[in-house]
Coordinates of C-alpha atoms in Angstrom, one line a residue:
X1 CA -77.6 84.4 -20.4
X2 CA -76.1 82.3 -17.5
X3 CA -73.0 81.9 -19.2
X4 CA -72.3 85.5 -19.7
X5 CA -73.2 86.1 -15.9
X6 CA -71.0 82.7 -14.3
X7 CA -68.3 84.5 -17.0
X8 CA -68.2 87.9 -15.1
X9 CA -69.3 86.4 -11.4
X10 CA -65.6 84.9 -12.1
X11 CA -63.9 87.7 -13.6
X12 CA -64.9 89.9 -10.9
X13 CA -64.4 87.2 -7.9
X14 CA -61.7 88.0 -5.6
X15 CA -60.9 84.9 -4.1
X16 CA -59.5 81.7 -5.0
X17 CA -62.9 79.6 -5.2
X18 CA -65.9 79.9 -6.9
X19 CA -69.3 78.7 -6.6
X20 CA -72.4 79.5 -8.6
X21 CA -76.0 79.5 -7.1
X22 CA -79.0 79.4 -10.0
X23 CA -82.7 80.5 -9.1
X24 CA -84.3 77.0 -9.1
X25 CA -81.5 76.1 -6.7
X26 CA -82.1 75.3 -2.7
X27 CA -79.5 75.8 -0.3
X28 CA -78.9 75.0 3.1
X29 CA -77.7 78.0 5.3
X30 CA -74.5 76.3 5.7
X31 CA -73.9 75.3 2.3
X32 CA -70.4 77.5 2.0
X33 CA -69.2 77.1 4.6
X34 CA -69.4 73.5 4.6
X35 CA -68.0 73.5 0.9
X36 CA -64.8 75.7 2.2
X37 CA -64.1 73.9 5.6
X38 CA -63.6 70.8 2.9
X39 CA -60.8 72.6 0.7
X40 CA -57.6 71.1 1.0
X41 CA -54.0 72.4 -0.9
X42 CA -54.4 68.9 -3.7
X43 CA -58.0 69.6 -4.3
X44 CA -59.1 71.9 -7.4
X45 CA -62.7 70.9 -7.0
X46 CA -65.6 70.2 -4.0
X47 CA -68.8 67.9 -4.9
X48 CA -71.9 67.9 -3.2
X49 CA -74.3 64.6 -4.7
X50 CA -78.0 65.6 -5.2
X51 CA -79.6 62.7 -3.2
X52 CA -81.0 61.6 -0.1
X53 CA -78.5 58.7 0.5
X54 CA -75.6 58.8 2.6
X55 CA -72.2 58.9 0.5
X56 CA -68.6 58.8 1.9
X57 CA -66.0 61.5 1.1
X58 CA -63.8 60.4 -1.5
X59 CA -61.3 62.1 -3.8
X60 CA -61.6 61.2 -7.5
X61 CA -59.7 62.2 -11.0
X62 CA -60.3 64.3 -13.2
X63 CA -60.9 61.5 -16.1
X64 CA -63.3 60.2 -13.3
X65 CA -65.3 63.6 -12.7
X66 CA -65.6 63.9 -16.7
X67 CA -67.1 60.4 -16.8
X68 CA -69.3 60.8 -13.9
X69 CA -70.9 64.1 -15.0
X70 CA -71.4 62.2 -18.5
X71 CA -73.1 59.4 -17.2
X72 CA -75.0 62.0 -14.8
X73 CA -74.0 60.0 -11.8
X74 CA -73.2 63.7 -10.4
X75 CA -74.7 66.7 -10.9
X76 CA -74.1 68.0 -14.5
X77 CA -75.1 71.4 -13.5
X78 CA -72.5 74.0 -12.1
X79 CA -74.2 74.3 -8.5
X80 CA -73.6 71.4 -6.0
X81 CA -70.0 72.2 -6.9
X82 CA -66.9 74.9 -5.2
X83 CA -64.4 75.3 -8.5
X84 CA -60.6 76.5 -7.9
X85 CA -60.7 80.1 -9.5
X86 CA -57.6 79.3 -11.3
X87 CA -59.2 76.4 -13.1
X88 CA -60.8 78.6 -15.4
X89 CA -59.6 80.1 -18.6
X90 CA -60.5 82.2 -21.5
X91 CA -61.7 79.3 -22.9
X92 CA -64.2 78.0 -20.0
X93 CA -66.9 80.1 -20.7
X94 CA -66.5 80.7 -24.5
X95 CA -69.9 79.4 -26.1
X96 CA -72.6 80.3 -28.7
X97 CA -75.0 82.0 -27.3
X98 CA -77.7 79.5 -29.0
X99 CA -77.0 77.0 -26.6
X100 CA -80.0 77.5 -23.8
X101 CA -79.5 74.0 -22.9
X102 CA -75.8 72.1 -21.7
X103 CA -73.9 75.1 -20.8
X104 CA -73.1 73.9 -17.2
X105 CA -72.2 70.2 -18.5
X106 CA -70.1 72.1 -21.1
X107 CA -68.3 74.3 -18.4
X108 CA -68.1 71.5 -16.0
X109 CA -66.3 69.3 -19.0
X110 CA -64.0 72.1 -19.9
X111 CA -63.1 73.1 -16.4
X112 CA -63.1 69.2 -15.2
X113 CA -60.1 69.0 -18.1
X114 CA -57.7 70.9 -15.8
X115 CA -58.5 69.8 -12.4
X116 CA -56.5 67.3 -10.8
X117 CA -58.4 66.0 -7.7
X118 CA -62.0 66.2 -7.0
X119 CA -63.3 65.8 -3.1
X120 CA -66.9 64.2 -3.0
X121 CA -68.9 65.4 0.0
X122 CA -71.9 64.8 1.9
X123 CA -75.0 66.6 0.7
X124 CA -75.7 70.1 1.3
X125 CA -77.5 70.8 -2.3
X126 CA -81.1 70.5 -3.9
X127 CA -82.3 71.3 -7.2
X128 CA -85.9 72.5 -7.4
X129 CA -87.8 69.4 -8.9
X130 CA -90.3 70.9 -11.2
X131 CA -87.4 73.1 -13.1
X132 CA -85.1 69.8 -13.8
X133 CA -88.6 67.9 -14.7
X134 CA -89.4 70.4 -17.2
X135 CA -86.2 70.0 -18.6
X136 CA -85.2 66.3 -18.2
X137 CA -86.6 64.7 -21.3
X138 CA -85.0 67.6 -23.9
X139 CA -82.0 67.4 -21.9
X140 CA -80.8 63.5 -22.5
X141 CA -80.7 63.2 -26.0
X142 CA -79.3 66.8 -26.4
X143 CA -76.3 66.9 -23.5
X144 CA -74.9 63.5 -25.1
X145 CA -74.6 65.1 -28.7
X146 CA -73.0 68.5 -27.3
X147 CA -70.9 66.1 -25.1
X148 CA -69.5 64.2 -28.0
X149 CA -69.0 67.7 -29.5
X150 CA -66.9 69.1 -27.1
X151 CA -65.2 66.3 -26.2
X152 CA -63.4 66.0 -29.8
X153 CA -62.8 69.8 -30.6

């Protein structure tokens, strides 16, 4: 599943940042090189906000990207985001493969636990509408039980 492929997209990346691109996902042409023209030597992670409204670049914690992606105030999901290679461990991407739903908040929780600062920029990201639709209403009640999962092992 994706997990498996993000797993070995980062084992066989050679450079210090990684950013994953699903098939519902729309990109500007621009996208990465906007993303790594925003990398700076305190920042272990790059956010791009799925919205149409103008938002400032701001740097945040790591306690405040772990809240945020629970309350879904950013994107849970792994695109939108350019992650520090070295932010990843054996651990990231070790998972069941019965989860089909919450692997990116999962990830993004584990990987948020290492990351110092987190640089919010402008928006250069769009999710396909009908694939996060089809998904919203299983997605609510399910992310916050895996969350609270996580969170305590």
């Amino acid at each position: 599943g994706v997990t498996s492929a993000r797993c070995l997209g980062v084992e066989k990346s050679k450079g210090d940042w990684v950013s994953f691109v699903d098939s519902d996902d729309i990109i500007k042409s621009c996208y990465l090189d906007v993303l790594s023209r925003s990398i700076e030597e305190d920042v272990d992670i790059i956010v791009t906000k799925i919205s149409d409204e103008k938002i400032h670049e701001c740097k945040s914690s790591s306690q405040e990207f772990i809240k945020n992606i629970l309350l879904g105030t950013i994107a849970r999901g792994v695109p939108a985001k350019l992650y520090r290679k070295s932010l990843f461990t054996n651990k990231t991407f070790c998972l069941s493969s019965a989860f089909r739903i919450g692997e990116d908040e999962i990830m993004n929780l584990r990987v948020g636990q290492h990351a110092k600062n987190i640089k919010n920029i402008a928006n250069f990201y769009k999710t396909d509408d009908t694939a996060e639709k089809n998904l919203a209403v299983r997605k609510k009640t399910y992310i916050f039980a895996v969350h609270m999962r996580v969170m305590c092992v």
